[in-house]
Amino acid sequence: VTTIEGLANDSKADALRAAFVEHGAVQCGFCTPGMIMQADHLMRNGCCGDTGSIKRGIEGNLCRCTGYKKIVDAIAAVSGAPS
Ligand code: FES
């Protein structure tokens, strides 16, 4: 089982963390570890080809703060998906 701590020294996860901050995708932060883990999984499995696939990929992760757009934008920025 990999946890967010398991990605502490991971360059892809570092890029995701930075993008979440840059795009304002971290508000209360409650969902952020799960979102980073899911985004990392999606990117490692080539499932971030466009914003639709990112939205489908994170649909099981709930965020009560951001409205998801900022999270999708952050993941798209790192994965190279057109936003
Ligand atoms: Fe608050 Fe997602 S940032 S639940």
XYZ file of N, CA and C and ligand atoms in Angstrom:
253
model
N 0.853 -1.179 0.000
C 0.000 0.000 0.000
C 0.889 1.230 0.000
N 0.639 2.111 -0.940
C 1.379 3.370 -1.000
C 0.514 4.471 -0.402
N 1.103 5.280 0.433
C 0.420 6.433 1.024
C 1.067 7.715 0.498
N 0.499 8.859 0.845
C 1.068 10.131 0.407
C 2.505 10.284 0.914
N 2.791 9.735 2.094
C 4.156 9.791 2.616
C 5.110 8.987 1.728
N 4.583 7.969 1.067
C 5.401 7.162 0.168
C 5.815 7.907 -1.089
N 5.178 9.027 -1.348
C 5.527 9.849 -2.510
C 6.341 11.074 -2.106
N 6.894 11.058 -0.887
C 7.596 12.230 -0.364
C 8.792 12.632 -1.227
N 9.480 11.681 -1.795
C 10.675 11.972 -2.594
C 10.477 11.585 -4.047
N 9.314 11.898 -4.560
C 8.959 11.498 -5.916
C 8.796 12.756 -6.772
N 9.542 12.850 -7.852
C 9.524 14.086 -8.651
C 8.163 14.338 -9.301
N 7.474 13.282 -9.735
C 6.138 13.492 -10.319
C 5.173 14.017 -9.262
N 5.230 13.437 -8.073
C 4.358 13.909 -6.996
C 4.746 15.326 -6.580
N 6.032 15.645 -6.610
C 6.462 17.023 -6.320
C 5.846 17.995 -7.318
N 5.849 17.607 -8.586
C 5.257 18.470 -9.617
C 3.754 18.631 -9.378
N 3.091 17.558 -8.982
C 1.654 17.639 -8.677
C 1.407 18.565 -7.497
N 2.186 18.399 -6.437
C 2.010 19.262 -5.257
C 2.196 20.728 -5.629
N 3.224 21.014 -6.402
C 3.467 22.407 -6.817
C 2.315 22.921 -7.679
N 1.820 22.095 -8.584
C 0.717 22.517 -9.458
C -0.555 22.748 -8.654
N -0.809 21.913 -7.644
C -1.992 22.129 -6.809
C -1.911 23.493 -6.129
N -0.753 23.864 -5.657
C -0.591 25.169 -5.008
C -0.739 26.287 -6.034
N -0.050 26.143 -7.176
C -0.095 27.189 -8.211
C -1.512 27.444 -8.718
N -2.300 26.383 -8.832
C -3.650 26.503 -9.404
C -4.726 26.738 -8.350
N -4.342 26.878 -7.097
C -5.328 27.102 -6.044
C -6.190 25.879 -5.777
N -5.655 24.696 -6.029
C -6.412 23.457 -5.858
C -6.371 22.939 -4.425
N -5.671 23.653 -3.554
C -5.643 23.307 -2.135
C -6.357 24.415 -1.383
N -7.474 24.077 -0.789
C -8.170 25.067 0.040
C -8.130 24.593 1.485
N -9.067 23.771 1.945
C -8.943 23.275 3.322
C -7.881 22.180 3.400
N -7.640 21.503 2.278
C -6.605 20.477 2.227
C -7.050 19.087 2.625
N -8.308 18.932 3.042
C -8.789 17.626 3.496
C -8.678 16.573 2.400
N -9.014 16.942 1.181
C -9.022 15.968 0.085
C -7.670 15.838 -0.603
N -6.759 16.744 -0.326
C -5.554 16.862 -1.143
C -4.691 15.601 -1.181
N -4.420 14.932 -0.059
C -3.611 13.716 -0.170
C -4.241 12.676 -1.096
N -5.544 12.486 -0.977
C -6.222 11.524 -1.845
C -6.213 11.958 -3.295
N -6.379 13.247 -3.530
C -6.343 13.749 -4.904
C -4.951 13.572 -5.507
N -3.925 13.854 -4.735
C -2.555 13.676 -5.239
C -2.292 12.207 -5.534
N -2.723 11.334 -4.630
C -2.522 9.899 -4.846
C -3.248 9.440 -6.106
N -4.493 9.884 -6.268
C -5.261 9.471 -7.442
C -4.659 10.050 -8.718
N -4.248 11.312 -8.683
C -3.629 11.925 -9.854
C -2.333 11.208 -10.216
N -1.556 10.857 -9.223
C -0.313 10.117 -9.472
C -0.625 8.779 -10.136
N -1.621 8.096 -9.618
C -2.030 6.808 -10.205
C -2.469 6.998 -11.663
N -3.276 8.013 -11.910
C -3.753 8.262 -13.273
C -2.595 8.552 -14.210
N -1.661 9.382 -13.755
C -0.536 9.744 -14.610
C 0.350 8.547 -14.886
N 0.584 7.722 -13.885
C 1.446 6.545 -14.080
C 0.804 5.518 -15.004
N -0.528 5.564 -15.115
C -1.235 4.608 -15.963
C -1.735 5.233 -17.257
N -1.244 6.434 -17.581
C -1.580 7.070 -18.838
C -3.043 7.413 -19.000
N -3.688 7.764 -17.897
C -5.133 8.028 -17.927
C -5.468 9.512 -17.839
N -4.574 10.375 -18.298
C -4.817 11.817 -18.200
C -4.716 12.471 -19.575
N -5.276 11.854 -20.593
C -5.136 12.379 -21.945
C -5.883 13.672 -22.196
N -6.943 13.879 -21.447
C -7.715 15.117 -21.595
C -8.454 15.377 -20.284
N -9.105 16.541 -20.206
C -9.753 16.885 -18.943
C -10.915 15.939 -18.623
N -11.552 15.395 -19.650
C -12.637 14.446 -19.404
C -12.122 13.202 -18.701
N -10.996 12.692 -19.136
C -10.447 11.493 -18.493
C -9.959 11.814 -17.086
N -9.463 13.028 -16.873
C -9.056 13.423 -15.514
C -10.285 13.491 -14.615
N -11.354 14.109 -15.098
C -12.589 14.205 -14.298
C -13.115 12.820 -13.949
N -13.131 11.912 -14.927
C -13.597 10.547 -14.646
C -12.652 9.867 -13.653
N -11.377 10.147 -13.781
C -10.391 9.498 -12.930
C -10.477 9.910 -11.471
N -10.923 11.130 -11.211
C -10.991 11.591 -9.816
C -12.409 11.566 -9.267
N -13.363 11.023 -10.030
C -14.759 11.120 -9.600
C -15.037 10.413 -8.277
N -14.208 9.506 -7.854
C -14.416 8.846 -6.573
C -13.842 9.616 -5.391
N -13.142 10.710 -5.677
C -12.548 11.536 -4.632
C -13.405 12.783 -4.450
N -13.875 12.992 -3.261
C -14.770 14.119 -3.009
C -14.002 15.323 -2.471
N -14.365 16.500 -2.991
C -13.811 17.763 -2.506
C -14.977 18.704 -2.254
N -15.053 19.233 -1.078
C -16.171 20.115 -0.755
C -15.835 21.585 -0.980
N -14.609 21.887 -1.378
C -14.168 23.280 -1.430
C -13.960 23.838 -2.833
N -13.330 23.091 -3.707
C -12.773 23.704 -4.916
C -13.702 23.717 -6.111
N -14.730 22.889 -6.127
C -15.541 22.776 -7.329
C -14.844 21.965 -8.408
N -13.715 21.381 -8.094
C -12.949 20.445 -8.926
C -12.184 21.099 -10.082
N -12.613 22.226 -10.593
C -11.940 22.796 -11.771
C -10.458 23.054 -11.504
N -10.155 23.607 -10.341
C -8.758 23.916 -10.035
C -7.930 22.640 -9.906
N -8.541 21.599 -9.374
C -7.847 20.316 -9.255
C -7.591 19.737 -10.645
N -8.603 19.744 -11.483
C -8.444 19.230 -12.855
C -7.386 20.049 -13.590
N -7.414 21.354 -13.438
C -6.410 22.212 -14.092
C -4.998 21.871 -13.613
N -4.843 21.626 -12.331
C -3.523 21.292 -11.798
C -3.022 19.972 -12.357
N -3.881 18.981 -12.396
C -3.477 17.672 -12.930
C -3.173 17.794 -14.422
N -4.011 18.541 -15.146
C -3.784 18.723 -16.583
C -2.457 19.421 -16.844
N -2.111 20.378 -15.998
C -0.849 21.112 -16.191
C 0.346 20.184 -16.078
N 0.286 19.240 -15.153
C 1.416 18.332 -14.949
C 1.413 17.203 -15.987
N 0.236 16.718 -16.312
C 0.163 15.580 -17.245
C 0.302 15.999 -18.698
N 0.154 17.304 -18.961
C 0.248 17.776 -20.330
C -1.055 17.704 -21.082
N -2.135 17.374 -20.384
C -3.452 17.317 -21.039
C -3.890 18.726 -21.391
N -4.502 18.887 -22.556
C -5.040 20.210 -22.883
C -6.166 20.567 -21.919
N -6.169 21.801 -21.432
C -7.221 22.189 -20.471
C -8.199 23.144 -21.097
Fe -11.236 21.182 0.954
Fe -10.871 19.630 -1.170
S -9.765 21.429 -0.619
S -12.151 19.263 0.538
